[in-house]
CSV table of C-alpha atoms in Angstrom, one decimal:
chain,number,residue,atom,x,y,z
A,1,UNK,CA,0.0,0.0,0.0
A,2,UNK,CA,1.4,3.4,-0.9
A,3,UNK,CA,-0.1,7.3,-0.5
A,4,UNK,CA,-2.1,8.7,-3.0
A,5,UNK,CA,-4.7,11.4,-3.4
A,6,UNK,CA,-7.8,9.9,-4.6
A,7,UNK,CA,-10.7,11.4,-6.1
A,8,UNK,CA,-14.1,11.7,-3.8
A,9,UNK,CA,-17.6,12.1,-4.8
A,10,UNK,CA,-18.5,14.9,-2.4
A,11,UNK,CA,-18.0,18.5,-2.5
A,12,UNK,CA,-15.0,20.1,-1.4
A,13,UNK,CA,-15.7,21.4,1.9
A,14,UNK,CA,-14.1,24.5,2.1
A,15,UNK,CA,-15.0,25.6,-1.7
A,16,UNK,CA,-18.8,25.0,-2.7
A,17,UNK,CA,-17.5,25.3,-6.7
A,18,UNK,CA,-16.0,22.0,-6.6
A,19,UNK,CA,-18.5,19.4,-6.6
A,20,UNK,CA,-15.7,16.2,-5.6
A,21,UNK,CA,-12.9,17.0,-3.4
A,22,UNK,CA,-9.3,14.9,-2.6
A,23,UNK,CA,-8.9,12.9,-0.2
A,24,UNK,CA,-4.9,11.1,0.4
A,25,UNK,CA,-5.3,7.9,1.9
A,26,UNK,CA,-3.5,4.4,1.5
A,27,UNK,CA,-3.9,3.1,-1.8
A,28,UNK,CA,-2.9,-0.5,-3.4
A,29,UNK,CA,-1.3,0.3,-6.7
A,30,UNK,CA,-1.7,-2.8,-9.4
A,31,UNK,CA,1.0,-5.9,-9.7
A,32,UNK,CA,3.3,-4.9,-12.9
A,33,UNK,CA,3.3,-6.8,-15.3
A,34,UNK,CA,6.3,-7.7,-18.0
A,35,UNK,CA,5.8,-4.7,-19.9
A,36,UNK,CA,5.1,-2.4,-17.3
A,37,UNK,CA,7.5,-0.3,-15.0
A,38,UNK,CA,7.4,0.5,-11.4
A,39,UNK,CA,8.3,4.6,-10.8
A,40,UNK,CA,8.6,6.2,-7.3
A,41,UNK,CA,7.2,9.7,-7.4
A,42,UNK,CA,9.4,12.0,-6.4
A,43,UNK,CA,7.3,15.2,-7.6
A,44,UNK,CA,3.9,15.3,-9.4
A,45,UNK,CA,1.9,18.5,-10.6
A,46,UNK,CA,-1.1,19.8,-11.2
A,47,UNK,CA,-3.3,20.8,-14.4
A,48,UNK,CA,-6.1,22.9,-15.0
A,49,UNK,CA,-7.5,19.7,-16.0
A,50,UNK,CA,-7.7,18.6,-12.3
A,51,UNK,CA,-9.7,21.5,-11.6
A,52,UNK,CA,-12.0,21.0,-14.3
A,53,UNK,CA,-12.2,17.3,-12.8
A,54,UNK,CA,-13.0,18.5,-9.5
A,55,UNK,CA,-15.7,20.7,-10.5
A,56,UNK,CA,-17.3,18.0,-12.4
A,57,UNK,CA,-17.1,19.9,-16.0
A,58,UNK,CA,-15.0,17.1,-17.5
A,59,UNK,CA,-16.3,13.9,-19.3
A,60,UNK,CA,-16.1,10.1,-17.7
A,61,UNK,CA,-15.4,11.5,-14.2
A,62,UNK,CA,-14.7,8.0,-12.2
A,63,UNK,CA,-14.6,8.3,-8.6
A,64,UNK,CA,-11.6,6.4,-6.8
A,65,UNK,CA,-9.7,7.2,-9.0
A,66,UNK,CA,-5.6,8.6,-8.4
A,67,UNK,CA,-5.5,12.1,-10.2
A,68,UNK,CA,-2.5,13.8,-11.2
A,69,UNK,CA,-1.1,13.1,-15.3
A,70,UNK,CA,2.1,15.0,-14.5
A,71,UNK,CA,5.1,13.2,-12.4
A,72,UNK,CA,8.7,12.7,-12.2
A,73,UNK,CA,10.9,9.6,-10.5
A,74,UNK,CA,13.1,7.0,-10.2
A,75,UNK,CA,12.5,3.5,-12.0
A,76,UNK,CA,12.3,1.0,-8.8
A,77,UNK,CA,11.8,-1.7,-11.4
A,78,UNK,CA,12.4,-1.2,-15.6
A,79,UNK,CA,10.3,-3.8,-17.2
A,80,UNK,CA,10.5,-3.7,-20.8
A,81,UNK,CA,11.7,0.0,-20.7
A,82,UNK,CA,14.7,1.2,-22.5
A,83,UNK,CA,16.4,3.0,-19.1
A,84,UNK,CA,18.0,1.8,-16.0
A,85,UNK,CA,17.1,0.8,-12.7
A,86,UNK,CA,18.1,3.9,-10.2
A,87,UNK,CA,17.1,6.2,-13.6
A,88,UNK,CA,15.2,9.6,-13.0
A,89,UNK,CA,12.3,9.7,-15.3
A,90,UNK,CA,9.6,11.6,-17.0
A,91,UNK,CA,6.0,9.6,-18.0
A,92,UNK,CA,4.0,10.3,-20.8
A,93,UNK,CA,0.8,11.6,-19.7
A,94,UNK,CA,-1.3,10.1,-22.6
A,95,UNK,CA,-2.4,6.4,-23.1
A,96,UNK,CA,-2.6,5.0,-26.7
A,97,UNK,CA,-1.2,7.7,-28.9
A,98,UNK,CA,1.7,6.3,-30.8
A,99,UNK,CA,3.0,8.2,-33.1
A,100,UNK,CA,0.3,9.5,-35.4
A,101,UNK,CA,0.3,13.1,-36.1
A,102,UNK,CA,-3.1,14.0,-36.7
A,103,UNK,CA,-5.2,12.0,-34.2
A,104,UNK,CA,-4.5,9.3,-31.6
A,105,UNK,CA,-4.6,5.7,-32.8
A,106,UNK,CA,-6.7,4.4,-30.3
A,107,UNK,CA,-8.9,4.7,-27.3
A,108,UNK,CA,-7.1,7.7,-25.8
A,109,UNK,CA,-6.8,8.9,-22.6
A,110,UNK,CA,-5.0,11.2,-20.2
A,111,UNK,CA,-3.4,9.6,-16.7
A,112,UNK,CA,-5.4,10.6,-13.5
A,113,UNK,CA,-9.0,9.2,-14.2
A,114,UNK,CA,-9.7,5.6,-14.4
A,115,UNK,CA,-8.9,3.3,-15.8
A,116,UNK,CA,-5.4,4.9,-16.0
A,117,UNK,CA,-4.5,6.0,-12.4
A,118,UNK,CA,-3.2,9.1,-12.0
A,119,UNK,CA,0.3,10.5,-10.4
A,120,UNK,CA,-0.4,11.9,-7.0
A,121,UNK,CA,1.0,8.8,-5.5
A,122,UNK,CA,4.2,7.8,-3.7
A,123,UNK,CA,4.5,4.7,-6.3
A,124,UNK,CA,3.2,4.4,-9.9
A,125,UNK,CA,3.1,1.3,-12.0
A,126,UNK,CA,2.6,2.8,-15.8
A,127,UNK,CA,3.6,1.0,-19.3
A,128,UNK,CA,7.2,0.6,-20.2
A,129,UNK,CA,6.9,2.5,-23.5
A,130,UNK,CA,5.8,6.0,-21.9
A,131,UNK,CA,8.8,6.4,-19.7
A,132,UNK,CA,11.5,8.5,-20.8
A,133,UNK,CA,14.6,10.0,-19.6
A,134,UNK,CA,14.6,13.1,-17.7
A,135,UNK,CA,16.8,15.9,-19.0
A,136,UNK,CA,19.8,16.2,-16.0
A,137,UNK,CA,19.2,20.1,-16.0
A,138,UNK,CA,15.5,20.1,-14.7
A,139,UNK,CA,15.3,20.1,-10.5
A,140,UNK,CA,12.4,18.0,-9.3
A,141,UNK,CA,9.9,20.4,-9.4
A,142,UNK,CA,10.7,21.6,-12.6
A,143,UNK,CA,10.4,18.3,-13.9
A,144,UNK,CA,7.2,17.3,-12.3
A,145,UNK,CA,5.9,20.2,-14.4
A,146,UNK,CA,6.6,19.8,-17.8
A,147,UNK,CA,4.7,16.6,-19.1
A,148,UNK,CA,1.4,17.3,-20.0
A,149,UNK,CA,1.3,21.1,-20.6
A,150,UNK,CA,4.8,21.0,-22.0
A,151,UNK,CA,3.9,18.3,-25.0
A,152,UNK,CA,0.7,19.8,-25.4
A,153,UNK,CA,2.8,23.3,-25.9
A,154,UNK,CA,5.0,21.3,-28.2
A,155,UNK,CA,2.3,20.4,-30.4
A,156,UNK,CA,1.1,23.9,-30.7
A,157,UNK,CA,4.4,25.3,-32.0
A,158,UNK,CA,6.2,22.3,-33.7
A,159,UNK,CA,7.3,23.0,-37.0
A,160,UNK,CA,5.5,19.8,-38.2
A,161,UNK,CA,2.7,19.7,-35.9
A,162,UNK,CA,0.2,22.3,-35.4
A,163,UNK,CA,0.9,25.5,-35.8
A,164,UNK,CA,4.3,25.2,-37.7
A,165,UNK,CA,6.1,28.2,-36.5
A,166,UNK,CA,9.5,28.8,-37.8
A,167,UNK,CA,12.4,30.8,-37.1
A,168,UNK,CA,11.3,35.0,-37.5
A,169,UNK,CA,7.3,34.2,-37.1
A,170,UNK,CA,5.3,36.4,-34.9
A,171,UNK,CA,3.2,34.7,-32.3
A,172,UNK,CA,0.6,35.6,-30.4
A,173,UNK,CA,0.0,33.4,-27.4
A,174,UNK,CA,-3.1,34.4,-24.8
A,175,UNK,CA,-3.5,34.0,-21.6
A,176,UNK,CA,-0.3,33.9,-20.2
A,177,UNK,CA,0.6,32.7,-17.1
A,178,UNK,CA,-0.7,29.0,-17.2
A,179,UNK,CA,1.5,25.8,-18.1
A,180,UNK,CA,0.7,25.4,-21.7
A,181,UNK,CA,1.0,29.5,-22.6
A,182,UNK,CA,4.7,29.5,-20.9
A,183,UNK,CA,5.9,26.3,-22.2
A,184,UNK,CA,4.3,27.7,-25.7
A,185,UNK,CA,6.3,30.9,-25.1
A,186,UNK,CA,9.7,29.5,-24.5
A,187,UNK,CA,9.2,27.0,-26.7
A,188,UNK,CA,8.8,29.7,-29.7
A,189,UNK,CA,11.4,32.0,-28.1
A,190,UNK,CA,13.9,29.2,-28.5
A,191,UNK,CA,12.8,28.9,-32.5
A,192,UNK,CA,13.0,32.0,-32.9
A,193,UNK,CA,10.1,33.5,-33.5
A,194,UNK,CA,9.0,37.3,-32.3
A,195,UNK,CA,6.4,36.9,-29.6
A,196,UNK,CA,3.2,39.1,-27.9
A,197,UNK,CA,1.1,37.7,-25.1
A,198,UNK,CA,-2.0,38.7,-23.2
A,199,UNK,CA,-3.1,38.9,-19.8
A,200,UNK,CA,-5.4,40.6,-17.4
A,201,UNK,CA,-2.5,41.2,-14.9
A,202,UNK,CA,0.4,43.6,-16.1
A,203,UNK,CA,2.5,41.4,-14.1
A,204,UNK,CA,2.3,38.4,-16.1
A,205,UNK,CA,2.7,40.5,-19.5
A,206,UNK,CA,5.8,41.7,-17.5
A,207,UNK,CA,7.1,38.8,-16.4
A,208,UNK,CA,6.5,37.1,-19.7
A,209,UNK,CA,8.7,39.8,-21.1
A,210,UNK,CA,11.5,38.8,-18.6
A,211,UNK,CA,11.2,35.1,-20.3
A,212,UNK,CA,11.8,36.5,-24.1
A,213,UNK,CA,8.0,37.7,-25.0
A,214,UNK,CA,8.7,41.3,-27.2
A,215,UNK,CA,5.4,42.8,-26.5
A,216,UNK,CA,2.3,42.4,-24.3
A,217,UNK,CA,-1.6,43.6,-24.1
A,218,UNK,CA,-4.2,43.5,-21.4
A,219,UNK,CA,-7.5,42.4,-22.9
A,220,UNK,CA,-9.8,43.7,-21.0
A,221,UNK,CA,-8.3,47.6,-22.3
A,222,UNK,CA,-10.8,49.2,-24.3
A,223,UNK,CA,-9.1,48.7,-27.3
A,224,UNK,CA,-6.4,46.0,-27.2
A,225,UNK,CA,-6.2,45.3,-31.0
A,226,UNK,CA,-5.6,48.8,-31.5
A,227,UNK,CA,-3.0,48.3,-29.0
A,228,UNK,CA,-1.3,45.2,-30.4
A,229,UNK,CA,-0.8,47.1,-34.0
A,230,UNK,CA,0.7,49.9,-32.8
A,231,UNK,CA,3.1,47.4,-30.8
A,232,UNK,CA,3.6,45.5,-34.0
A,233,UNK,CA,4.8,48.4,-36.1
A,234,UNK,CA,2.9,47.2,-39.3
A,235,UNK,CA,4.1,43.6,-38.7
A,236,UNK,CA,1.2,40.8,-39.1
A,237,UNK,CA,1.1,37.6,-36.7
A,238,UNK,CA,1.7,34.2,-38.6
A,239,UNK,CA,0.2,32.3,-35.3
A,240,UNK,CA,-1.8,32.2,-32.9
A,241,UNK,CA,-2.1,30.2,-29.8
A,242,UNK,CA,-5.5,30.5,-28.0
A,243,UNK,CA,-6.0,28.8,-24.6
A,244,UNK,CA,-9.2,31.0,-23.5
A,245,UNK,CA,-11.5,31.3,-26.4
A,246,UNK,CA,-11.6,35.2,-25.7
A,247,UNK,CA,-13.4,38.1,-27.1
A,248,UNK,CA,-10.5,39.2,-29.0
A,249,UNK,CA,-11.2,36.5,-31.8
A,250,UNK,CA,-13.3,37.8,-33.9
A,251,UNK,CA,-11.0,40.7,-34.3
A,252,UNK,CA,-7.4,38.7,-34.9
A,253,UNK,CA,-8.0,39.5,-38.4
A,254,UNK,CA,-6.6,42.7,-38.2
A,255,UNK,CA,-3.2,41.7,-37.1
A,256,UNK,CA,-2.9,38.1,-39.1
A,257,UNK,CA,-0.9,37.8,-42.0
A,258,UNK,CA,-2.9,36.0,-45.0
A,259,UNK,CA,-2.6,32.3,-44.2
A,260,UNK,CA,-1.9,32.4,-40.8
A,261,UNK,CA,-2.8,29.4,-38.1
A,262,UNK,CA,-5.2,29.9,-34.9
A,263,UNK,CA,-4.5,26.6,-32.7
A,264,UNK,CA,-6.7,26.5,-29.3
A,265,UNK,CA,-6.2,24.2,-26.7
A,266,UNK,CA,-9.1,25.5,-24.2
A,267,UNK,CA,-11.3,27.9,-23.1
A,268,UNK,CA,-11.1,29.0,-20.1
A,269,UNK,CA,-13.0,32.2,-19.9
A,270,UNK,CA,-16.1,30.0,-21.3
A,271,UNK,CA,-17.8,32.0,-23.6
A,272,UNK,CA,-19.6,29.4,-24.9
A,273,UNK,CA,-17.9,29.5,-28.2
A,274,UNK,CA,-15.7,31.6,-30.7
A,275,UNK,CA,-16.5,33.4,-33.8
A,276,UNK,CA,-15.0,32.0,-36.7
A,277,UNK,CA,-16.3,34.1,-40.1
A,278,UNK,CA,-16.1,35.4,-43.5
A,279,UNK,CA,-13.5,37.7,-42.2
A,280,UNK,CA,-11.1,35.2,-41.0
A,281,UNK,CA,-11.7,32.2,-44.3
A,282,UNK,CA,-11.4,35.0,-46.5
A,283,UNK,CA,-8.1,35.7,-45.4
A,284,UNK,CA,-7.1,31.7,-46.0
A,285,UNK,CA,-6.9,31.5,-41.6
A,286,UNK,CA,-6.7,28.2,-40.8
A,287,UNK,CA,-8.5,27.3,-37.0
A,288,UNK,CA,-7.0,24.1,-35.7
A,289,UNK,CA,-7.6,22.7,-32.5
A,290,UNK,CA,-5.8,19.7,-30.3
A,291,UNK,CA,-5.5,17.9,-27.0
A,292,UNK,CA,-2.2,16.7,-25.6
A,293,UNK,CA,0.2,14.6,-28.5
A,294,UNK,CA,1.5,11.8,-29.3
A,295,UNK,CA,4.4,9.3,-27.3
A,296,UNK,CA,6.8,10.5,-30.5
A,297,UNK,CA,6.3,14.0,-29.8
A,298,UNK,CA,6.6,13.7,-26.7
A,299,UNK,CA,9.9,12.7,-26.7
A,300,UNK,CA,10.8,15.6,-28.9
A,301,UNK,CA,9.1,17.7,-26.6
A,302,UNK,CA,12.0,16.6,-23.9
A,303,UNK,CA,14.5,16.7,-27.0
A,304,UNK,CA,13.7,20.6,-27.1
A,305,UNK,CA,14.0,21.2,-23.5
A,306,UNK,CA,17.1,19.4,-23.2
A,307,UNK,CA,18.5,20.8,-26.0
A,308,UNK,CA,18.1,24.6,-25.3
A,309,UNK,CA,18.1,23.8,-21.5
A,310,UNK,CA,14.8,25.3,-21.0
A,311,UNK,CA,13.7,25.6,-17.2
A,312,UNK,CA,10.1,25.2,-16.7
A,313,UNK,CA,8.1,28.0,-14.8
A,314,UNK,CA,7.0,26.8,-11.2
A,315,UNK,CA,4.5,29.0,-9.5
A,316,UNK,CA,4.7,27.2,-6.0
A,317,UNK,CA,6.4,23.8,-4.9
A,318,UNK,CA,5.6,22.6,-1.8
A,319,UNK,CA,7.0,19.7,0.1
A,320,UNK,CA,5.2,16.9,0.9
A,321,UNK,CA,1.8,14.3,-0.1
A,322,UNK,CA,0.1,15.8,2.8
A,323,UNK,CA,-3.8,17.0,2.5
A,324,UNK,CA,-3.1,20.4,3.6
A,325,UNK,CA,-0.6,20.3,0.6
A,326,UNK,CA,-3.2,18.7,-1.8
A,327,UNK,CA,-5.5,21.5,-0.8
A,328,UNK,CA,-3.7,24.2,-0.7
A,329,UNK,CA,-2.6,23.4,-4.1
A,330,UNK,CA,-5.7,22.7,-5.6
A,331,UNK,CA,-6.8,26.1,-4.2
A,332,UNK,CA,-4.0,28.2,-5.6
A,333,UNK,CA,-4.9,26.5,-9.0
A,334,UNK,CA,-8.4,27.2,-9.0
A,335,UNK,CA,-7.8,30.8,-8.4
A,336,UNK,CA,-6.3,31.3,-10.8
A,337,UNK,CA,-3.6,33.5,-9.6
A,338,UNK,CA,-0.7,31.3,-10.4
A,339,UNK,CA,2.6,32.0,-12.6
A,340,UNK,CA,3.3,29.0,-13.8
A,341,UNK,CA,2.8,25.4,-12.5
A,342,UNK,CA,2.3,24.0,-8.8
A,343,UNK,CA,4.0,21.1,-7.7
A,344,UNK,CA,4.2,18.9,-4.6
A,345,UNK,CA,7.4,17.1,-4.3
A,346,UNK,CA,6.4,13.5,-3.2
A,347,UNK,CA,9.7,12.2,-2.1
């Protein structure tokens, strides 16, 4: 029997939004089999997904189950994986994606609902295929945090994946300040593209600055695409990557060059849909949309970071599989507040 923090169907006491809450209690992770691996935790972090989870907006919501799709540690025992016994690792957050680069091949899934149990425990048993190497640069909390919104940012700004952004682009990314938006930020900074973000809070716009972004825009201003051209100098954006399905869409035509991609990976400000139209098709603007990638890109993903030594952004790490750690952290996410991901170190 190890710890882990298990999913509960009743409301989280102390917040009435979430309709299940987390509980960490003894839990009796499966027997491996031959081509499986055993991994002790030694950090695991938290998505915006979990939240969603815990609110009960999220489809096939299994009580019992172990949440958590992001985790780092040591293989205890390797299986039919290609590292070593003592090896720090990182593990692919999604289940039966190979390698194909529109769509998953099979019935896919994302660790941290049932039947695929999740990372918030102190031992994880987890197919010998996702388990990969962890760049030596990363500390433990900076490796918990990349999995999910890392690959997920990977897809976004690959060359050959989604939004195919190339040395010189301009990119827009929104919402700054969660996982995905940062990862999709130094992920284009280290391409080389010319980058803008946008925020509600001048201090993310700054502190996106500090991490390479050239420009920055509150949306809620009264006229922020005014404000992004003059910023832009008569430049045009070739992408766009849109985690919160804001009001600014129907107005990106004015700064997209001809052609260019829109990728969205959420919406977060649920505004029960965007406004695609005769001005963006007209233009030849592509809208493309995507959840997580494949085990292949993936392991680009940790190619990228390790080769440009990027350093994820942690908001908050704290130490510890305690419930006062679980909540707190499940608080600070649902706030909203954060810079960047929160991680409990397991270990």
């Amino acid at each position: 029997m190890v710890l882990a923090a298990t999913l509960i169907d009743k409301p989280t006491l102390n917040d009435t939004l979430l309709k299940y809450s987390v509980e960490v209690k003894e839990f009796n992770p499966p027997q491996p089999q031959q081509d499986q691996t055993v991994i002790k935790i030694q950090g695991a972090a938290l998505n915006h997904r979990d939240v969603w989870i815990l609110k009960g907006l999220y489809n096939n919501i299994i009580p019992d189950s172990v949440i958590g799709a992001d985790a780092v540690g040591i293989v205890e025992k390797k299986g039919a994986a290609s590292v070593e016994e003592g090896q720090r690792v990182l593990i692919n957050p999604g289940v039966n994606w190979d390698s194909n680069p529109r769509y998953p091949e099979g019935d896919f899934r994302i660790l941290g609902l049932l039947p695929s149990p999740g990372t918030f425990a102190e031992t994880m048993v987890v197919d010998s295929k996702e388990v990969f190497p962890c760049p030596e640069h990363l500390t433990t909390a900076e490796a918990a945090a990349l999995p999910l919104a890392g690959l997920t940012a990977y897809r976004y700004v690959a060359v050959f994946s989604k939004c195919q952004v190339q040395k010189g682009d301009y990119v827009l990314i929104t919402g700054i300040g969660g996982g995905v938006a940062l990862f999709a930020l130094q992920f284009a900074v280290a391409v080389g593209a010319h980058v803008y973000v946008t925020s509600s809070n001048p201090d993310k716009i700054k502190f996106a600055k500090e991490l390479g972004a050239e420009g920055g825009i509150n949306y809620k201003d009264s006229n922020p695409i005014e404000e992004l051209q003059k910023q832009l100098n008569g430049k045009l954006f070739n992408a766009v990557i849109d985690g919160s399905g804001s009001q600014l869409f129907v107005n990106l035509p004015k700064v997209l060059h001809k052609g260019a991609i829109i990728t969205q990976y959420g919406d977060t400000t649920r505004s029960g849909g965007i406004n695609f139209n005769i001005r963006h098709w007209l233009e030849n603007i592509e809208l493309k949309g995507s959840t997580m990638g494949s085990r292949v890109e993936f392991g680009k993903m940790i190619e990228l970071v390790d080769s440009y030594k990027i350093k994820p952004v942690v908001s908050q790490s704290l130490k510890g599989l305690t419930q006062e750690n679980l909540d707190k952290s499940i608080s600070l996410l649902a706030q909203g507040e954060q810079l960047g991901k929160v991680v409990i170190e397991i270990e």
